[in-house]
Structure formats: structure tokens, C-alpha cells
Amino acid sequence: MLLNSRLPINDFLNNNFSCTCGRIHSVPIQQVLIQDGALKSLPDLLIQNGRQRPFFLYDSTTYKVAGVLISSIMKDKLPYSSYIMNQSEPTPDEKTLGEILIHYDPTCDIIIAVGSGSINDLSRFISYKLGIPYLIAATAPSMDGFASNVAPLIVRHMKTTYEAHVPFAILGDTALLSAAPMPMICAGIGDILGKYTCLCDWEISNIITGEYLCKGIEGIVRKSLDTIVSQINHVKSRDQGAIRCIMEALVLSGIAMSFAGNSRPASGSEHHLSHYWEMVFLFDGKKPVLHGTKVGIATIAVIKAYELLMSKYIDFNKAKKLAELYSYDDWVLKMKDLYGPASDSVIELELQIHKNSTKNRIARICLLEEHWEELRQTAAQLPSSDTVSGYLSELSAPASPMAVGIDKSTFINSFIAAKELRNRFGLLQIVYDLGLSEEIAEEVWDYFNN
Ligand SMILES: [Zn+2]
Ligand SMILES: [Zn+2]
């Protein structure tokens, strides 16, 4: 079957797609059910697939939201075990993973993640390590990781993406999803709005570094974006149809990541900024901000940065001279300052790939110069920063770094440091290569403050 971005979700499942990119894409999710009352099909779904004893994992909030409903649905159908974590927002780190394993019932043969963000990441990782499937009973359309095959975990203070597997099935009961807290629904929308900049980064990386790009996968992600934007007006009233569309868009985005085999189709500079802010909040002991909320704000920042960059006169020769002044030792000191206890992994990555070395940087500057007009045209396809900001404001969602407690120095530092989290070329590396990180960051900060 040929990959066609207009196909509905269930046509993407249990199929192999010979794609125009030359690869075969598939995702081993067996079922996605997003509708009113979807949870009622849970026992039959498990029985049909030969599962004998599910293990339900809740946090304190998702148990309150769905615990009684799930108990009544499972009653007299299948024996099961469950564990309810004390926290309402468990941190997906070594400690929490250990806690879940201590309470896990080894007679179970599937994990049911009841929740969204962290519960989903933790269940995906643990079930993968245990060699058993997992299923998601989603309680909020708050992020796009439902269908993804990787697990972002915080290990040694550093957000790192680990290999895992996709869920066996995703159940999104729209009665539950539409009753989710509005900030969580808005976070889901923010996570999808991030695809604007992520796709722009991907296209530009394809031009500059020759990185693999699949137009079919890109089409799926654009479909998610179009769906979200078309539903924004109906979200405030918690219209179940609109919430179903948002959940479908989030699942589609995850399928796109699974098709690509990594998070490239769904995560670019906006996600790197968000990850950096998250880490700083963690170090400072501040209350975490929802992933998608940060991604939405970071998307506006990255679009604004693209707008500013493309309106500047770029002195490529000056950039090359600056690159010659690069000192690895100074860079290490800077990373130690900006990353604190997490700097080891960032330095380790640079030692493997040397992406900031004078030689590699100058090579990229030459390519940037050669393809600048093409880059300008690619960036011109982005919606304006004001448009995306307007989407979030219309939902009364936070639309600036200050609105979620990100201070100026964290913001400026993130423009310098966040690109070191991954070996992934995009806006943040471009402004660094051109010696403009701080200048652009200051201007973007001013934009938010005007
Ligand atoms: Zn492809
Ligand atoms: Zn995300």
C-alpha cells in the first residue's frame, strides 16, 4: 500500500506502506478507538487478544478520574491487579521506575496505562523491558506521545529518549477526554502547534545536512496540524467532536514518529527549548509546567526567531571568522554553567559528534550561504508568530515564557544551550553557527515583552 496522508488512523495500523521515500513504514499498534464510551470495549479487547491478567497503573489524579469507571467495566470480566501512585504528576525518572517495579504484579501479562504524559512514558518503558504489551486508557488529550515508540525519561537529571515500543491499543473515551482540565487540552494543542517549527527544521536540515526526510510522514504531521487549527474554536465548549479530532491528531503525530523510527517528525527546536526549560525547573525545584504548554510557547519563540533571522543581513564571512575563534574548553565551561549536573551527557554527545567544531561549523556556514534563499522560502511557509500566539490566546492558554515563570536568563540560555540536547539540526544550530544566538534570543524576548 502506498502512503497517503489522507487515510484515517485505523488504515495506518496493521499495514506496511512502501513509501516514496524508499522505506517501508509500519506501526504495530493493533487498535485505536477514540469515541464516547471507548473504555467499555476494554475487557473484550483484552480477552480477544488472549490477555489473562492486566496490570493497571494510575497516578492519584487518573485514579480519581477513571478508577471507579474502570473497576465497574472490569467487574466479573477478568482478574486484574493495579497500582495507584501517590503523586498526581509522577516524574518519569529512575526513582519512579523503581517504585512501579516494586509494586508490579509479575503474574500480569499486559500493563494498562491510565493517564497521559508520564504514566504513558513509564508504562511504555517498563512493559518494553518486561517484554509484555501495554495499552493506553487515555484520560487527557495533553501530548502526542500516545502512539510513539520511544520513552523520554529523566535519567541522571537529563531528559533522554529511550527505545521502547508502541502500545498494543489506544483507547480514548471522549466522555473522559472532554472532561479533562482545560490546561491539559490546551497543552495537547500546543504540542501539535510545535509541528510547524519542527517540520520547518526538518526540511531545512534536509537541505543543509542531507538528513533523511519523508514527504509521506510530513504529510501525516501536516494533517494533524490542519485538524487542530480547524478545531480551536470548538475547544472552549468542550465539544466532544472537537476533542475527538484533537486526540486523533495527537495519535497521528505519534504514528508519524513510529513510522520514522525516531522523534524527528514531531520534535525540533521548539521541543529542545521546552526540554531545557523543563530541566532548569527541575534543578530549581519549581513546579513543572505541562510539556505541551511549554512547546506551544517555544513554537512562538522559534517562529519569531525565524522571522527575525530571515529579515537580517547575514554576514557569512564574519560568521566564519567567529567560528575560527571557537574553543572547545570554553564551550565545556559554558555547558557546565548552563547544564549544571546534566552537563556530562551534553559533553559526551559533543565528543561523539563534534558538531560545534570549527571545521564542521564552517562547512555548515558555507552550505547556509549557498542555500540561503531556499531556507528563506522554507521559513516563509510558517504561519506568523502573531497567528500562533493568537491561537493560544484564544484558548486563554499561556502564550509567553513569562506566563509560565521562565525568566529572561533561562530564556536566553536556552537559545544557546538547548541545541546540545540532541544531534538534530534546526533553527537553534543555525543561529549559533551564524554567531547570532544571543542577539536573536534578546530580540525574541523583547517581542514577548512588548
Ligand atoms: Zn516515507
Ligand atoms: Zn511533544
Coordinates of C-alpha atoms and ligand atoms in Angstrom, one line a residue:
M1 CA 0.0 0.0 0.0
L2 CA 1.2 3.5 -0.8
L3 CA 1.4 6.0 2.0
N4 CA -1.3 8.6 1.7
S5 CA -1.6 11.3 4.3
R6 CA -5.4 11.4 3.9
L7 CA -6.0 8.0 5.3
P8 CA -7.8 7.7 8.6
I9 CA -5.9 6.4 11.6
N10 CA -7.1 2.8 11.6
D11 CA -5.9 2.4 8.0
F12 CA -2.4 3.1 9.2
L13 CA -2.5 0.2 11.6
N14 CA -1.5 -3.4 10.7
N15 CA -0.2 -2.4 7.3
N16 CA 3.1 -2.0 5.6
F17 CA 3.5 1.1 3.5
S18 CA 6.0 1.1 0.7
C19 CA 6.8 4.8 0.7
T20 CA 8.1 7.2 -1.9
C21 CA 11.0 7.9 0.4
G22 CA 12.2 4.3 -0.3
R23 CA 11.5 2.9 3.1
I24 CA 8.7 0.6 4.3
H25 CA 6.7 2.2 7.2
S26 CA 4.6 0.3 9.6
V27 CA 3.4 0.7 13.2
P28 CA 2.5 -2.4 15.2
I29 CA -0.4 -0.8 17.1
Q30 CA -3.4 -3.1 16.7
Q31 CA -6.3 -0.8 17.5
V32 CA -7.1 2.9 18.1
L33 CA -10.6 3.6 19.4
I34 CA -11.5 7.2 20.1
Q35 CA -15.2 7.7 20.8
D36 CA -17.7 8.2 23.5
G37 CA -17.7 5.1 25.7
A38 CA -14.5 3.6 24.2
L39 CA -13.4 2.2 27.6
K40 CA -16.3 -0.2 27.7
S41 CA -14.6 -2.2 25.0
L42 CA -11.5 -2.8 27.2
P43 CA -12.4 -6.3 28.6
D44 CA -13.4 -7.7 25.2
L45 CA -10.3 -6.3 23.6
L46 CA -8.1 -8.0 26.2
I47 CA -9.9 -11.3 26.1
Q48 CA -9.9 -11.4 22.3
N49 CA -6.1 -11.0 22.4
G50 CA -5.6 -13.7 24.9
R51 CA -4.7 -11.5 27.9
Q52 CA -5.5 -13.1 31.2
R53 CA -4.5 -10.5 33.8
P54 CA -3.9 -6.8 33.2
F55 CA -1.9 -4.6 35.5
F56 CA -3.5 -1.1 35.8
L57 CA -1.1 1.8 36.5
Y58 CA -2.7 5.0 37.8
D59 CA -1.4 8.2 39.4
S60 CA -3.5 9.7 42.1
T61 CA -5.4 12.0 39.7
T62 CA -6.1 9.5 37.0
Y63 CA -7.4 7.0 39.6
K64 CA -9.9 9.7 40.8
V65 CA -10.9 10.4 37.2
A66 CA -11.2 6.8 35.9
G67 CA -10.6 4.3 38.7
V68 CA -14.3 3.7 39.6
L69 CA -15.4 3.5 35.9
I70 CA -12.6 1.0 35.0
S71 CA -13.4 -1.1 38.1
S72 CA -17.1 -1.3 37.1
I73 CA -16.1 -2.1 33.4
M74 CA -13.7 -4.9 34.5
K75 CA -16.0 -6.4 37.2
D76 CA -16.7 -10.1 36.5
K77 CA -14.8 -10.0 33.2
L78 CA -11.1 -10.5 34.0
P79 CA -9.0 -10.7 37.2
Y80 CA -6.5 -7.8 37.4
S81 CA -4.0 -6.0 39.6
S82 CA -3.4 -2.3 40.0
Y83 CA -1.1 0.2 41.5
I84 CA -2.0 3.8 42.3
M85 CA 0.9 6.1 42.7
N86 CA 0.8 8.7 45.5
Q87 CA 1.7 11.6 43.3
S88 CA -0.6 13.4 40.9
E89 CA 2.2 14.1 38.5
P90 CA 4.9 11.4 38.8
T91 CA 8.3 12.3 37.5
P92 CA 9.4 9.8 34.8
D93 CA 12.8 9.1 36.4
E94 CA 14.8 6.2 37.9
K95 CA 13.1 6.5 41.3
T96 CA 9.5 6.3 39.9
L97 CA 10.5 3.4 37.6
G98 CA 11.9 1.6 40.7
E99 CA 8.7 2.3 42.6
I100 CA 6.5 0.8 39.9
L101 CA 8.6 -2.3 39.6
I102 CA 8.4 -2.8 43.3
H103 CA 4.6 -2.8 43.1
Y104 CA 4.3 -4.6 39.8
D105 CA 2.5 -8.0 39.9
P106 CA 4.6 -10.4 37.8
T107 CA 1.6 -12.7 37.1
C108 CA 0.1 -10.0 34.9
D109 CA 0.5 -10.2 31.1
I110 CA -0.2 -6.6 30.0
I111 CA 0.1 -3.1 31.5
I112 CA -2.7 -0.7 31.2
A113 CA -1.5 2.9 31.4
V114 CA -4.4 5.0 32.8
G115 CA -3.4 8.6 32.1
S116 CA -1.5 10.6 29.5
G117 CA 2.1 12.0 29.8
S118 CA 4.3 10.4 32.4
I119 CA 2.0 7.4 33.1
N120 CA 2.2 6.6 29.4
D121 CA 6.0 7.0 29.2
L122 CA 6.6 5.0 32.3
S123 CA 4.3 2.2 31.2
R124 CA 5.7 2.1 27.7
F125 CA 9.3 1.8 29.0
I126 CA 8.5 -0.8 31.8
S127 CA 6.4 -3.0 29.6
Y128 CA 9.1 -3.0 26.9
K129 CA 11.7 -4.0 29.4
L130 CA 9.4 -6.7 30.8
G131 CA 8.6 -8.0 27.3
I132 CA 4.9 -7.6 27.6
P133 CA 2.4 -5.4 25.7
Y134 CA 0.8 -2.3 27.1
L135 CA -2.4 -0.5 26.4
I136 CA -3.3 3.2 26.9
A137 CA -6.6 4.3 28.5
A138 CA -6.1 8.0 27.9
T139 CA -7.6 10.5 30.4
A140 CA -6.5 13.7 28.7
P141 CA -5.6 14.8 25.2
S142 CA -2.5 16.5 26.6
M143 CA 0.5 15.3 24.5
D144 CA 1.4 13.5 21.3
G145 CA 3.3 10.5 22.8
F146 CA 0.4 8.1 22.8
A147 CA 1.5 6.2 19.6
S148 CA 5.2 6.8 19.9
N149 CA 7.8 4.0 20.3
V150 CA 10.2 5.9 22.4
A151 CA 10.1 6.9 26.1
P152 CA 11.5 10.3 27.2
L153 CA 12.8 9.7 30.8
I154 CA 14.8 11.8 33.2
V155 CA 17.9 9.8 33.9
R156 CA 20.9 11.3 35.8
H157 CA 19.0 14.6 35.7
M158 CA 18.9 14.6 32.0
K159 CA 15.9 14.2 29.7
T160 CA 16.9 11.3 27.5
T161 CA 14.8 9.4 24.9
Y162 CA 14.9 5.6 25.3
E163 CA 13.9 2.9 22.9
A164 CA 10.6 1.3 23.8
H165 CA 7.6 0.0 21.9
V166 CA 4.2 1.3 20.8
P167 CA 1.1 0.4 22.7
F168 CA -0.9 -2.6 21.6
A169 CA -4.0 -0.4 21.6
I170 CA -5.1 3.2 22.4
L171 CA -8.5 3.8 23.9
G172 CA -9.6 7.5 24.1
D173 CA -13.0 7.7 25.7
T174 CA -14.2 11.2 24.6
A175 CA -16.5 11.5 27.6
L176 CA -13.4 11.3 29.8
L177 CA -11.1 13.3 27.5
S178 CA -13.5 16.2 27.1
A179 CA -13.8 16.5 30.9
A180 CA -10.0 16.8 31.3
P181 CA -8.7 20.1 32.8
M182 CA -8.7 22.8 30.1
P183 CA -4.9 23.5 30.6
M184 CA -4.2 19.8 29.6
I185 CA -6.4 20.1 26.5
C186 CA -4.6 23.3 25.6
A187 CA -1.2 21.5 26.2
G188 CA -2.2 18.9 23.6
I189 CA -2.9 21.7 21.1
G190 CA 0.4 23.4 22.0
D191 CA 2.3 20.1 21.4
I192 CA 0.8 19.9 17.9
L193 CA 1.3 23.6 17.1
G194 CA 5.0 22.7 17.6
K195 CA 5.0 20.7 14.4
Y196 CA 5.1 24.0 12.4
T197 CA 8.6 24.7 13.5
C198 CA 9.6 21.0 13.8
L199 CA 8.7 20.4 10.1
C200 CA 10.5 23.6 9.1
D201 CA 13.6 22.5 10.9
W202 CA 13.4 19.1 9.3
E203 CA 13.1 20.5 5.8
I204 CA 16.0 22.9 6.4
S205 CA 18.1 20.1 7.8
N206 CA 17.3 18.0 4.7
I207 CA 18.6 20.9 2.6
I208 CA 21.7 21.6 4.7
T209 CA 22.8 18.3 6.2
G210 CA 21.1 15.9 3.7
E211 CA 19.2 14.4 6.6
Y212 CA 16.5 11.8 5.6
L213 CA 13.1 13.4 5.0
C214 CA 9.9 11.6 4.2
K215 CA 7.2 13.6 2.5
G216 CA 4.6 11.0 3.3
I217 CA 5.3 11.3 7.1
E218 CA 5.5 15.0 6.8
G219 CA 2.0 14.9 5.2
I220 CA 0.6 13.0 8.2
V221 CA 2.0 15.6 10.6
R222 CA 0.6 18.4 8.5
K223 CA -2.8 16.7 8.6
S224 CA -2.5 16.7 12.4
L225 CA -1.8 20.4 12.3
D226 CA -4.6 21.2 10.0
T227 CA -7.0 19.2 12.2
I228 CA -6.0 21.1 15.3
V229 CA -6.2 24.5 13.8
S230 CA -9.7 23.8 12.4
Q231 CA -11.0 22.8 15.8
I232 CA -9.6 25.5 18.0
N233 CA -12.9 27.5 18.0
H234 CA -14.8 24.5 19.4
V235 CA -12.5 23.6 22.2
K236 CA -13.7 26.0 24.9
S237 CA -17.2 24.5 24.8
R238 CA -15.6 21.0 25.3
D239 CA -17.3 19.8 22.2
Q240 CA -16.8 16.0 22.1
G241 CA -16.3 16.1 18.4
A242 CA -13.6 18.7 18.6
I243 CA -11.9 16.8 21.5
R244 CA -12.0 13.6 19.4
C245 CA -10.3 15.4 16.5
I246 CA -7.6 16.7 18.9
M247 CA -7.0 13.2 20.3
E248 CA -6.8 11.8 16.7
A249 CA -4.3 14.5 15.7
L250 CA -2.2 13.6 18.8
V251 CA -2.3 9.9 17.9
L252 CA -1.4 10.6 14.3
S253 CA 1.6 12.6 15.3
G254 CA 2.8 9.7 17.3
I255 CA 2.2 7.3 14.4
A256 CA 4.4 9.6 12.3
M257 CA 7.2 9.2 14.9
S258 CA 6.8 5.5 14.8
F259 CA 6.9 5.5 11.0
A260 CA 10.1 7.5 11.0
G261 CA 11.6 5.3 13.8
N262 CA 12.6 8.5 15.8
S263 CA 11.0 11.7 17.0
R264 CA 12.2 13.9 14.1
P265 CA 8.8 14.3 12.6
A266 CA 7.4 15.7 15.8
S267 CA 10.2 17.3 17.7
G268 CA 12.5 20.2 16.6
S269 CA 14.0 23.4 18.1
E270 CA 10.7 24.1 20.0
H271 CA 11.0 20.8 21.8
H272 CA 14.6 21.4 22.6
L273 CA 13.8 24.8 24.2
S274 CA 11.0 23.1 26.1
H275 CA 13.2 20.3 27.4
Y276 CA 15.9 22.8 28.5
W277 CA 13.3 24.9 30.4
E278 CA 12.0 21.7 32.0
M279 CA 15.4 20.8 33.2
V280 CA 16.0 24.2 34.7
F281 CA 12.7 24.0 36.5
L282 CA 13.7 20.5 37.8
F283 CA 17.1 21.8 39.1
D284 CA 15.4 24.8 40.7
G285 CA 12.7 22.7 42.4
K286 CA 10.0 24.7 40.6
K287 CA 6.6 23.1 39.9
P288 CA 6.7 21.6 36.4
V289 CA 4.8 23.1 33.5
L290 CA 2.9 20.8 31.1
H291 CA 5.0 19.6 28.2
G292 CA 2.6 20.9 25.5
T293 CA 2.2 24.3 27.2
K294 CA 5.9 24.8 27.0
V295 CA 6.1 23.5 23.5
G296 CA 3.3 26.0 22.4
I297 CA 5.2 28.9 23.8
A298 CA 8.5 27.7 22.4
T299 CA 6.9 27.4 19.0
I300 CA 6.0 31.1 19.0
A301 CA 9.6 31.8 20.1
V302 CA 11.1 29.7 17.3
I303 CA 8.8 31.2 14.6
K304 CA 9.7 34.7 15.8
A305 CA 13.4 33.7 15.7
Y306 CA 13.0 32.5 12.1
E307 CA 11.2 35.8 11.2
L308 CA 14.0 37.9 12.7
L309 CA 16.7 35.8 11.2
M310 CA 15.3 35.9 7.7
S311 CA 14.9 39.7 7.9
K312 CA 18.6 40.3 8.8
Y313 CA 21.5 40.9 6.6
I314 CA 23.7 37.9 7.2
D315 CA 27.5 38.4 7.1
F316 CA 28.6 34.8 6.4
N317 CA 32.3 35.8 6.4
K318 CA 32.0 37.3 9.8
A319 CA 30.3 34.1 10.9
K320 CA 33.3 32.0 9.6
K321 CA 35.8 34.2 11.4
L322 CA 33.8 33.8 14.6
A323 CA 33.8 30.0 14.1
E324 CA 37.6 30.1 13.9
L325 CA 37.7 31.6 17.4
Y326 CA 35.8 28.6 18.9
S327 CA 37.5 27.0 21.9
Y328 CA 36.3 23.6 23.0
D329 CA 37.4 24.3 26.6
D330 CA 35.4 27.5 26.7
W331 CA 32.4 25.6 25.3
V332 CA 32.8 23.0 28.1
L333 CA 32.9 25.6 30.8
K334 CA 29.8 27.3 29.3
M335 CA 27.9 23.9 29.3
K336 CA 28.9 23.2 32.9
D337 CA 27.5 26.6 33.8
L338 CA 24.2 26.2 31.8
Y339 CA 23.6 22.5 32.4
G340 CA 24.9 22.0 35.9
P341 CA 24.7 18.3 36.9
A342 CA 23.4 17.3 33.5
S343 CA 26.4 18.7 31.6
D344 CA 28.2 15.3 31.4
S345 CA 25.8 13.9 28.8
V346 CA 25.8 17.0 26.7
I347 CA 29.6 17.0 26.7
E348 CA 29.6 13.3 25.9
L349 CA 27.4 13.9 22.9
E350 CA 29.7 16.6 21.6
L351 CA 32.7 14.4 22.0
Q352 CA 31.0 11.8 19.8
I353 CA 29.8 14.1 17.0
H354 CA 31.9 17.3 17.2
K355 CA 29.1 19.3 15.7
N356 CA 30.4 22.6 17.1
S357 CA 34.0 22.2 15.9
T358 CA 35.3 25.0 13.7
K359 CA 35.6 22.6 10.8
N360 CA 32.0 21.3 10.9
R361 CA 30.6 24.8 11.7
I362 CA 32.4 26.4 8.8
A363 CA 31.2 23.7 6.4
R364 CA 27.7 24.3 7.5
I365 CA 28.1 28.1 7.2
C366 CA 29.2 27.6 3.6
L367 CA 26.1 25.5 2.9
L368 CA 23.8 28.0 4.7
E369 CA 25.2 30.7 2.4
E370 CA 24.7 28.6 -0.7
H371 CA 21.1 27.7 0.2
W372 CA 20.0 30.8 2.0
E373 CA 17.3 31.7 -0.5
E374 CA 15.9 28.2 -0.3
L375 CA 15.9 28.4 3.5
R376 CA 14.2 31.8 3.4
Q377 CA 11.4 30.3 1.2
T378 CA 11.0 27.3 3.5
A379 CA 10.8 29.6 6.6
A380 CA 8.3 31.8 4.8
Q381 CA 5.8 28.9 4.8
L382 CA 5.5 29.2 8.6
P383 CA 2.4 31.0 10.0
S384 CA 3.4 34.2 11.7
S385 CA 4.4 34.3 15.3
D386 CA 1.3 36.5 16.0
T387 CA -1.0 34.0 14.4
V388 CA 0.2 31.1 16.6
S389 CA 0.2 33.3 19.6
G390 CA -3.4 34.2 18.7
Y391 CA -4.4 30.5 18.7
L392 CA -3.1 30.1 22.3
S393 CA -4.6 33.4 23.5
E394 CA -8.0 32.5 22.0
L395 CA -7.9 29.5 24.3
S396 CA -6.7 31.6 27.3
A397 CA -3.6 29.4 27.3
P398 CA -0.2 30.8 28.3
A399 CA 1.5 32.4 25.2
S400 CA 4.7 33.8 26.6
P401 CA 7.7 32.4 28.6
M402 CA 6.9 34.9 31.5
A403 CA 3.3 33.5 31.7
V404 CA 4.8 30.1 32.9
G405 CA 7.6 31.6 35.1
I406 CA 10.5 31.4 32.6
D407 CA 12.8 34.2 33.5
K408 CA 15.0 36.2 31.0
S409 CA 18.3 34.5 31.8
T410 CA 16.7 31.0 31.4
F411 CA 15.2 32.1 28.1
I412 CA 18.5 33.5 26.7
N413 CA 20.5 30.5 28.0
S414 CA 18.0 28.1 26.3
F415 CA 18.8 29.6 22.9
I416 CA 22.5 28.9 23.5
A417 CA 22.2 25.6 25.2
A418 CA 19.1 23.7 24.1
K419 CA 20.6 22.6 20.7
E420 CA 23.2 20.5 22.6
L421 CA 20.5 18.1 23.9
R422 CA 20.3 16.2 20.5
N423 CA 22.2 15.8 17.3
R424 CA 19.4 17.5 15.4
F425 CA 20.0 20.4 13.1
G426 CA 17.5 23.3 13.1
L427 CA 16.9 26.9 14.0
L428 CA 18.9 26.9 17.2
Q429 CA 22.0 25.5 15.5
I430 CA 21.6 27.9 12.5
V431 CA 21.6 31.0 14.8
Y432 CA 24.6 29.5 16.7
D433 CA 26.6 28.8 13.5
L434 CA 26.0 32.4 12.4
G435 CA 27.0 33.8 15.8
L436 CA 23.5 35.2 16.5
S437 CA 22.2 33.1 19.3
E438 CA 22.2 35.8 22.0
E439 CA 21.2 38.6 19.7
I440 CA 18.2 36.7 18.4
A441 CA 17.2 35.4 21.8
E442 CA 17.3 39.0 23.2
E443 CA 15.1 40.2 20.3
V444 CA 12.6 37.3 20.8
W445 CA 12.4 38.1 24.5
D446 CA 11.7 41.7 23.7
Y447 CA 8.9 40.6 21.3
F448 CA 7.2 38.7 24.2
N449 CA 7.6 41.8 26.4
N450 CA 6.1 44.3 24.0
Ligands
ZN1 ZN 8.5 7.5 3.8
ZN2 ZN 5.9 16.9 22.4

